[in-house]
Every structure is written in C-alpha cells, then in structure tokens.
PDB file of C-alpha atoms in Angstrom:
ATOM      1  CA  MET A   1      27.284 -36.374 -15.475  1.00  0.00           C
ATOM      2  CA  ARG A   2      28.093 -32.744 -14.691  1.00  0.00           C
ATOM      3  CA  PRO A   3      31.069 -32.075 -12.456  1.00  0.00           C
ATOM      4  CA  LEU A   4      30.490 -30.299  -9.175  1.00  0.00           C
ATOM      5  CA  LEU A   5      31.698 -26.705  -9.441  1.00  0.00           C
ATOM      6  CA  LEU A   6      32.772 -24.817  -6.320  1.00  0.00           C
ATOM      7  CA  PRO A   7      34.566 -21.497  -5.815  1.00  0.00           C
ATOM      8  CA  LEU A   8      38.070 -21.987  -4.518  1.00  0.00           C
ATOM      9  CA  LEU A   9      38.598 -20.090  -1.290  1.00  0.00           C
ATOM     10  CA  SER A  10      40.668 -16.929  -1.419  1.00  0.00           C
ATOM     11  CA  LEU A  11      44.078 -18.530  -1.274  1.00  0.00           C
ATOM     12  CA  ALA A  12      46.046 -15.850  -3.085  1.00  0.00           C
ATOM     13  CA  GLY A  13      49.387 -15.288  -1.450  1.00  0.00           C
ATOM     14  CA  MET A  14      48.922 -18.030   1.153  1.00  0.00           C
ATOM     15  CA  ALA A  15      48.602 -21.772   1.547  1.00  0.00           C
ATOM     16  CA  ARG A  16      45.464 -23.297   3.035  1.00  0.00           C
ATOM     17  CA  ALA A  17      44.363 -26.907   3.309  1.00  0.00           C
ATOM     18  CA  LEU A  18      40.812 -28.221   2.988  1.00  0.00           C
ATOM     19  CA  TYR A  19      39.257 -31.611   2.457  1.00  0.00           C
ATOM     20  CA  PHE A  20      36.034 -32.798   0.871  1.00  0.00           C
ATOM     21  CA  TYR A  21      34.360 -35.991  -0.205  1.00  0.00           C
ATOM     22  CA  ILE A  22      33.968 -37.038  -3.828  1.00  0.00           C
ATOM     23  CA  ASP A  23      32.018 -39.822  -5.460  1.00  0.00           C
ATOM     24  CA  VAL A  24      34.448 -42.072  -7.315  1.00  0.00           C
ATOM     25  CA  THR A  25      34.804 -41.083 -11.000  1.00  0.00           C
ATOM     26  CA  GLN A  26      32.794 -37.898 -10.229  1.00  0.00           C
ATOM     27  CA  PRO A  27      34.900 -34.766 -10.917  1.00  0.00           C
ATOM     28  CA  LYS A  28      34.947 -31.975  -8.404  1.00  0.00           C
ATOM     29  CA  CYS A  29      35.965 -28.621  -9.856  1.00  0.00           C
ATOM     30  CA  PHE A  30      36.890 -25.205  -8.574  1.00  0.00           C
ATOM     31  CA  PHE A  31      36.968 -21.831 -10.253  1.00  0.00           C
ATOM     32  CA  GLU A  32      39.710 -19.355  -9.429  1.00  0.00           C
ATOM     33  CA  GLU A  33      40.575 -16.045 -11.057  1.00  0.00           C
ATOM     34  CA  LEU A  34      44.338 -15.750 -11.327  1.00  0.00           C
ATOM     35  CA  PRO A  35      46.512 -12.781 -12.308  1.00  0.00           C
ATOM     36  CA  LYS A  36      49.074 -13.238 -15.049  1.00  0.00           C
ATOM     37  CA  ASP A  37      52.301 -15.058 -14.083  1.00  0.00           C
ATOM     38  CA  THR A  38      50.783 -16.352 -10.840  1.00  0.00           C
ATOM     39  CA  LEU A  39      52.439 -19.504  -9.557  1.00  0.00           C
ATOM     40  CA  VAL A  40      50.096 -22.213  -8.268  1.00  0.00           C
ATOM     41  CA  VAL A  41      51.459 -25.148  -6.286  1.00  0.00           C
ATOM     42  CA  GLY A  42      49.042 -27.794  -5.052  1.00  0.00           C
ATOM     43  CA  ARG A  43      49.331 -31.009  -3.062  1.00  0.00           C
ATOM     44  CA  TYR A  44      46.628 -33.560  -2.569  1.00  0.00           C
ATOM     45  CA  LEU A  45      45.937 -36.687  -0.549  1.00  0.00           C
ATOM     46  CA  ALA A  46      43.179 -39.117  -1.561  1.00  0.00           C
ATOM     47  CA  GLU A  47      41.888 -41.561   1.048  1.00  0.00           C
ATOM     48  CA  GLU A  48      39.278 -44.296   1.115  1.00  0.00           C
ATOM     49  CA  TYR A  49      37.434 -45.533   4.167  1.00  0.00           C
ATOM     50  CA  ASN A  50      38.693 -48.810   5.657  1.00  0.00           C
ATOM     51  CA  ASP A  51      35.667 -50.599   7.125  1.00  0.00           C
ATOM     52  CA  GLN A  52      37.797 -53.040   9.124  1.00  0.00           C
ATOM     53  CA  ARG A  53      39.952 -50.408  10.786  1.00  0.00           C
ATOM     54  CA  GLY A  54      37.294 -47.701  10.805  1.00  0.00           C
ATOM     55  CA  VAL A  55      39.614 -45.000   9.423  1.00  0.00           C
ATOM     56  CA  TRP A  56      40.264 -43.110   6.216  1.00  0.00           C
ATOM     57  CA  GLU A  57      43.518 -44.187   4.635  1.00  0.00           C
ATOM     58  CA  ARG A  58      45.364 -44.072   1.339  1.00  0.00           C
ATOM     59  CA  HIS A  59      46.352 -47.116  -0.688  1.00  0.00           C
ATOM     60  CA  ASP A  60      48.028 -47.891  -4.002  1.00  0.00           C
ATOM     61  CA  GLY A  61      44.727 -48.614  -5.729  1.00  0.00           C
ATOM     62  CA  ILE A  62      43.661 -44.970  -5.629  1.00  0.00           C
ATOM     63  CA  SER A  63      44.518 -42.590  -8.463  1.00  0.00           C
ATOM     64  CA  VAL A  64      43.560 -38.979  -9.123  1.00  0.00           C
ATOM     65  CA  TYR A  65      43.272 -37.249 -12.481  1.00  0.00           C
ATOM     66  CA  ILE A  66      43.952 -33.498 -12.332  1.00  0.00           C
ATOM     67  CA  SER A  67      43.098 -30.982 -15.047  1.00  0.00           C
ATOM     68  CA  VAL A  68      43.361 -27.193 -15.211  1.00  0.00           C
ATOM     69  CA  ASP A  69      41.549 -25.284 -17.965  1.00  0.00           C
ATOM     70  CA  GLU A  70      41.734 -21.616 -18.949  1.00  0.00           C
ATOM     71  CA  ILE A  71      38.065 -20.596 -19.116  1.00  0.00           C
ATOM     72  CA  PHE A  72      38.912 -17.302 -20.823  1.00  0.00           C
ATOM     73  CA  ASP A  73      40.720 -19.145 -23.641  1.00  0.00           C
ATOM     74  CA  ASN A  74      38.036 -21.610 -24.777  1.00  0.00           C
ATOM     75  CA  ASP A  75      38.897 -24.087 -22.005  1.00  0.00           C
ATOM     76  CA  HIS A  76      42.514 -24.392 -23.104  1.00  0.00           C
ATOM     77  CA  ARG A  77      43.996 -27.129 -20.921  1.00  0.00           C
ATOM     78  CA  VAL A  78      47.256 -26.244 -19.203  1.00  0.00           C
ATOM     79  CA  VAL A  79      47.468 -29.206 -16.806  1.00  0.00           C
ATOM     80  CA  SER A  80      46.517 -32.800 -17.517  1.00  0.00           C
ATOM     81  CA  GLN A  81      48.082 -35.365 -15.223  1.00  0.00           C
ATOM     82  CA  ARG A  82      47.216 -38.526 -13.391  1.00  0.00           C
ATOM     83  CA  GLY A  83      48.859 -39.389 -10.110  1.00  0.00           C
ATOM     84  CA  GLY A  84      48.587 -41.794  -7.246  1.00  0.00           C
ATOM     85  CA  SER A  85      46.771 -41.333  -3.969  1.00  0.00           C
ATOM     86  CA  GLN A  86      49.191 -38.574  -3.002  1.00  0.00           C
ATOM     87  CA  GLY A  87      50.923 -36.092  -5.240  1.00  0.00           C
ATOM     88  CA  LYS A  88      51.632 -32.576  -6.388  1.00  0.00           C
ATOM     89  CA  PHE A  89      50.771 -30.324  -9.307  1.00  0.00           C
ATOM     90  CA  THR A  90      52.236 -26.993 -10.372  1.00  0.00           C
ATOM     91  CA  PHE A  91      51.435 -24.436 -13.066  1.00  0.00           C
ATOM     92  CA  THR A  92      51.809 -20.737 -13.816  1.00  0.00           C
ATOM     93  CA  ALA A  93      48.974 -18.643 -15.177  1.00  0.00           C
ATOM     94  CA  ALA A  94      50.010 -17.524 -18.654  1.00  0.00           C
ATOM     95  CA  GLU A  95      47.332 -14.823 -18.753  1.00  0.00           C
ATOM     96  CA  SER A  96      44.921 -13.242 -16.282  1.00  0.00           C
ATOM     97  CA  GLY A  97      41.482 -14.805 -16.054  1.00  0.00           C
ATOM     98  CA  ASP A  98      39.344 -17.601 -14.643  1.00  0.00           C
ATOM     99  CA  HIS A  99      40.871 -21.054 -14.331  1.00  0.00           C
ATOM    100  CA  LYS A 100      39.005 -24.282 -13.633  1.00  0.00           C
ATOM    101  CA  LEU A 101      40.748 -26.896 -11.490  1.00  0.00           C
ATOM    102  CA  CYS A 102      39.179 -30.371 -11.552  1.00  0.00           C
ATOM    103  CA  PHE A 103      39.976 -33.531  -9.570  1.00  0.00           C
ATOM    104  CA  THR A 104      38.612 -36.928 -10.601  1.00  0.00           C
ATOM    105  CA  PRO A 105      39.434 -39.857  -8.290  1.00  0.00           C
ATOM    106  CA  SER A 106      39.222 -43.559  -9.059  1.00  0.00           C
ATOM    107  CA  SER A 107      39.771 -46.685  -6.993  1.00  0.00           C
ATOM    108  CA  ASN A 108      40.077 -50.415  -7.607  1.00  0.00           C
ATOM    109  CA  SER A 109      39.158 -51.411  -4.047  1.00  0.00           C
ATOM    110  CA  GLY A 110      35.687 -52.593  -5.009  1.00  0.00           C
ATOM    111  CA  ARG A 111      33.987 -50.519  -2.296  1.00  0.00           C
ATOM    112  CA  SER A 112      30.964 -48.397  -2.991  1.00  0.00           C
ATOM    113  CA  GLY A 113      32.142 -45.313  -4.735  1.00  0.00           C
ATOM    114  CA  TRP A 114      29.043 -43.280  -3.941  1.00  0.00           C
ATOM    115  CA  LEU A 115      28.117 -41.117  -1.004  1.00  0.00           C
ATOM    116  CA  SER A 116      24.628 -41.814   0.293  1.00  0.00           C
ATOM    117  CA  ALA A 117      22.648 -42.226   3.502  1.00  0.00           C
ATOM    118  CA  ALA A 118      23.187 -45.974   3.280  1.00  0.00           C
ATOM    119  CA  SER A 119      26.897 -45.537   2.601  1.00  0.00           C
ATOM    120  CA  PRO A 120      28.030 -42.370   4.407  1.00  0.00           C
ATOM    121  CA  ASN A 121      31.670 -43.415   4.127  1.00  0.00           C
ATOM    122  CA  GLY A 122      31.562 -44.169   0.428  1.00  0.00           C
ATOM    123  CA  GLY A 123      33.586 -42.307  -2.138  1.00  0.00           C
ATOM    124  CA  ILE A 124      36.971 -40.661  -1.678  1.00  0.00           C
ATOM    125  CA  ARG A 125      38.080 -38.079   0.850  1.00  0.00           C
ATOM    126  CA  LEU A 126      40.396 -35.645  -0.917  1.00  0.00           C
ATOM    127  CA  THR A 127      42.592 -33.314   1.112  1.00  0.00           C
ATOM    128  CA  LEU A 128      43.826 -30.371  -0.918  1.00  0.00           C
ATOM    129  CA  ASP A 129      46.574 -27.927   0.013  1.00  0.00           C
ATOM    130  CA  VAL A 130      46.988 -25.126  -2.518  1.00  0.00           C
ATOM    131  CA  ALA A 131      49.420 -22.216  -2.515  1.00  0.00           C
ATOM    132  CA  ILE A 132      48.560 -19.433  -4.949  1.00  0.00           C
ATOM    133  CA  GLY A 133      50.742 -16.448  -5.546  1.00  0.00           C
ATOM    134  CA  GLU A 134      53.923 -15.976  -3.546  1.00  0.00           C
ATOM    135  CA  THR A 135      56.792 -18.348  -4.155  1.00  0.00           C
ATOM    136  CA  THR A 136      57.551 -18.079  -0.433  1.00  0.00           C
ATOM    137  CA  THR A 137      54.702 -20.513   0.161  1.00  0.00           C
ATOM    138  CA  LEU A 138      56.792 -23.321  -1.255  1.00  0.00           C
ATOM    139  CA  ASP A 139      57.750 -25.873   1.347  1.00  0.00           C
ATOM    140  CA  GLY A 140      61.205 -26.451   2.749  1.00  0.00           C
ATOM    141  CA  ALA A 141      62.099 -29.157   0.239  1.00  0.00           C
ATOM    142  CA  ASP A 142      61.257 -26.889  -2.698  1.00  0.00           C
ATOM    143  CA  LYS A 143      63.160 -24.013  -1.103  1.00  0.00           C
ATOM    144  CA  THR A 144      66.148 -26.275  -0.618  1.00  0.00           C
ATOM    145  CA  LYS A 145      66.005 -27.336  -4.254  1.00  0.00           C
ATOM    146  CA  MET A 146      65.711 -23.729  -5.391  1.00  0.00           C
ATOM    147  CA  GLU A 147      68.615 -22.675  -3.164  1.00  0.00           C
ATOM    148  CA  ASP A 148      70.697 -25.595  -4.440  1.00  0.00           C
ATOM    149  CA  LEU A 149      69.863 -24.634  -8.025  1.00  0.00           C
ATOM    150  CA  ALA A 150      70.745 -20.998  -7.311  1.00  0.00           C
ATOM    151  CA  THR A 151      74.057 -22.102  -5.791  1.00  0.00           C
ATOM    152  CA  ARG A 152      74.852 -24.189  -8.852  1.00  0.00           C
ATOM    153  CA  VAL A 153      74.007 -21.273 -11.129  1.00  0.00           C
ATOM    154  CA  LYS A 154      76.319 -19.002  -9.101  1.00  0.00           C
ATOM    155  CA  ASP A 155      79.096 -21.590  -9.303  1.00  0.00           C
ATOM    156  CA  LEU A 156      78.576 -21.891 -13.043  1.00  0.00           C
ATOM    157  CA  ASN A 157      78.682 -18.112 -13.448  1.00  0.00           C
ATOM    158  CA  ALA A 158      81.878 -17.977 -11.393  1.00  0.00           C
ATOM    159  CA  ARG A 159      83.463 -20.648 -13.597  1.00  0.00           C
ATOM    160  CA  LEU A 160      82.371 -18.807 -16.733  1.00  0.00           C
ATOM    161  CA  ASN A 161      83.911 -15.598 -15.369  1.00  0.00           C
ATOM    162  CA  ASP A 162      87.146 -17.485 -14.663  1.00  0.00           C
ATOM    163  CA  ILE A 163      87.134 -18.843 -18.212  1.00  0.00           C
ATOM    164  CA  ARG A 164      86.536 -15.343 -19.610  1.00  0.00           C
ATOM    165  CA  ARG A 165      89.409 -13.925 -17.554  1.00  0.00           C
ATOM    166  CA  GLU A 166      91.668 -16.750 -18.718  1.00  0.00           C
ATOM    167  CA  GLN A 167      90.676 -16.088 -22.330  1.00  0.00           C
ATOM    168  CA  VAL A 168      91.393 -12.371 -21.917  1.00  0.00           C
ATOM    169  CA  PHE A 169      94.775 -13.191 -20.334  1.00  0.00           C
ATOM    170  CA  GLN A 170      95.632 -15.578 -23.176  1.00  0.00           C
ATOM    171  CA  ARG A 171      94.642 -12.967 -25.778  1.00  0.00           C
ATOM    172  CA  GLU A 172      96.795 -10.378 -24.029  1.00  0.00           C
ATOM    173  CA  ARG A 173      99.752 -12.794 -23.954  1.00  0.00           C
ATOM    174  CA  GLU A 174      99.221 -13.628 -27.622  1.00  0.00           C
ATOM    175  CA  ALA A 175      99.104  -9.922 -28.481  1.00  0.00           C
ATOM    176  CA  GLU A 176     102.281  -9.289 -26.451  1.00  0.00           C
ATOM    177  CA  PHE A 177     104.047 -12.225 -28.116  1.00  0.00           C
ATOM    178  CA  ARG A 178     102.927 -11.017 -31.544  1.00  0.00           C
ATOM    179  CA  ASP A 179     104.217  -7.511 -30.814  1.00  0.00           C
ATOM    180  CA  GLN A 180     107.534  -8.939 -29.621  1.00  0.00           C
ATOM    181  CA  SER A 181     107.787 -11.147 -32.703  1.00  0.00           C
ATOM    182  CA  GLU A 182     107.023  -8.237 -35.014  1.00  0.00           C
ATOM    183  CA  SER A 183     109.578  -6.043 -33.202  1.00  0.00           C
ATOM    184  CA  THR A 184     112.218  -8.776 -33.401  1.00  0.00           C
ATOM    185  CA  ASN A 185     111.520  -9.354 -37.086  1.00  0.00           C
ATOM    186  CA  ALA A 186     111.761  -5.619 -37.739  1.00  0.00           C
ATOM    187  CA  ARG A 187     115.114  -5.438 -35.944  1.00  0.00           C
ATOM    188  CA  VAL A 188     116.397  -8.448 -37.917  1.00  0.00           C
ATOM    189  CA  VAL A 189     115.339  -6.844 -41.196  1.00  0.00           C
ATOM    190  CA  ARG A 190     117.013  -3.555 -40.236  1.00  0.00           C
ATOM    191  CA  TRP A 191     120.227  -5.376 -39.280  1.00  0.00           C
ATOM    192  CA  ILE A 192     120.228  -7.269 -42.576  1.00  0.00           C
ATOM    193  CA  LEU A 193     119.734  -4.010 -44.479  1.00  0.00           C
ATOM    194  CA  ILE A 194     122.572  -2.385 -42.537  1.00  0.00           C
ATOM    195  CA  GLN A 195     124.812  -5.357 -43.286  1.00  0.00           C
ATOM    196  CA  LEU A 196     123.927  -5.153 -46.966  1.00  0.00           C
ATOM    197  CA  VAL A 197     124.708  -1.445 -47.011  1.00  0.00           C
ATOM    198  CA  VAL A 198     128.038  -2.005 -45.210  1.00  0.00           C
ATOM    199  CA  LEU A 199     128.951  -4.847 -47.554  1.00  0.00           C
ATOM    200  CA  THR A 200     127.999  -2.783 -50.592  1.00  0.00           C
ATOM    201  CA  VAL A 201     130.069   0.181 -49.407  1.00  0.00           C
ATOM    202  CA  THR A 202     132.982  -2.105 -48.516  1.00  0.00           C
ATOM    203  CA  CYS A 203     132.892  -3.867 -51.880  1.00  0.00           C
ATOM    204  CA  THR A 204     132.650  -0.562 -53.711  1.00  0.00           C
ATOM    205  CA  TRP A 205     135.607   0.858 -51.786  1.00  0.00           C
ATOM    206  CA  GLN A 206     137.658  -2.288 -52.350  1.00  0.00           C
ATOM    207  CA  LEU A 207     136.896  -2.308 -56.056  1.00  0.00           C
ATOM    208  CA  SER A 208     137.776   1.369 -56.312  1.00  0.00           C
ATOM    209  CA  HIS A 209     141.011   0.793 -54.383  1.00  0.00           C
ATOM    210  CA  LEU A 210     141.970  -2.185 -56.540  1.00  0.00           C
ATOM    211  CA  ARG A 211     141.239  -0.236 -59.700  1.00  0.00           C
ATOM    212  CA  SER A 212     143.450   2.622 -58.601  1.00  0.00           C
ATOM    213  CA  PHE A 213     146.187   0.145 -57.612  1.00  0.00           C
ATOM    214  CA  PHE A 214     146.130  -1.583 -61.021  1.00  0.00           C
ATOM    215  CA  ILE A 215     146.134   1.729 -62.872  1.00  0.00           C
ATOM    216  CA  LYS A 216     149.245   2.850 -60.920  1.00  0.00           C
ATOM    217  CA  GLN A 217     150.931  -0.468 -61.597  1.00  0.00           C
ATOM    218  CA  LYS A 218     150.247  -0.151 -65.289  1.00  0.00           C
ATOM    219  CA  LEU A 219     151.621   3.365 -65.472  1.00  0.00           C
ATOM    220  CA  THR A 220     154.787   2.364 -63.739  1.00  0.00           C
TER     221      THR A 220
END
C-alpha cells in the first residue's frame, strides 16, 4: 500500500503545529527541501478515539514509527525510530535537498484502524509540531539543557586554564630551582679549585722552605 505523500508546510525558521488523521499501519509522509546543516526538531502526539468518553486520547498501546529519508541520496535513511504515543525526533540535514518524513502509527486497542463513513473516528489522530531551521525554536527545556551544557563547558575551560597556569608556574619554579642548583654547583666547584690551588701553592712553598732549611743545616 502506497504511503500518503503531502508537502510539509513552510516551517523554515519557525515552529508550527498541525494534526491529521491516519489509518493504522498506513504511513503518512511529507516532503521538505532542507538546506545543508538545517536543524529539525519535531514532537508528536498520537491519539485514538475513546468511544465511551467521546474524546481523542493517548494510551500506552499506541506506538509511532518515524523515518526520514534523503531523496537526493537514493533514499538514504537518516532517522529510524519507534516511540510511544508521544515523543520527539531530531536530525540535521547533512546536505541540501529533499527529505521525506514518514509517520506510521500502530495500536493494540482492537478498534477499527480505518477511516470511513461508517467509522469516522477510526484510525489515529496525529498532532505534529515541527521546528525547522533556527535553534531558537527549541523549547525552554532544551534551552535550559543547552545553557547548562554551555555552563559546564565554561567551567571545564576555566579549570583547564587553571591547570595550564599551574603547570606553567611549576615549570618556572623548576627552571628557577635548576638555575639555582647549577649556580650553587658552579660556586662549589670554583671554591674547590681555589682550595686546591691554595693547597698546592702552600705545599710547594712549605717544601721549598724545608728544602732550604735542610740545605742550610747541612752546610753548617
């Protein structure tokens, strides 16, 4: 059975909600041309008619399969997920071109899954809220998460900068200590050499003096 193909309304740069009715297990698809690196965030709500209460409502027996294909790339699938009666999907267009977004609902309620004159409330009512383009269309919860993530990244960068400064300080201290050690060692070596020279001169003088003394003693 061929899926129903509809053009997605011009949602670029804004968020807009719409709802439609789908026969159970019958995909409903939309085509949308997206520029490269365009962020798409979508939320959906699938509801089934409650005959006893006379209202559309969601329940745990409803699930929705979502797929997104790149038409320009031989129907390369970039999204393939199954969720409950309410959920969210997100993707970013890797390249510019037409994308096909399809939604296939299913239900285990046992009701008629088909829309017809005899069953006008059959099938699933799917409410779709899609934001295409600007990241500012993300809701408050997403913004809060992004802000929290940005704060954590800033804190991490600050800690890394502190670590770098500490490493630089330690290297400078090590270099200073090394210079001091080398200077001290050089002074010690010079002092030892001076001592050796003094001792050599002293010993030479003493030996010369003793030699002269013994020669005088021998002559006398």
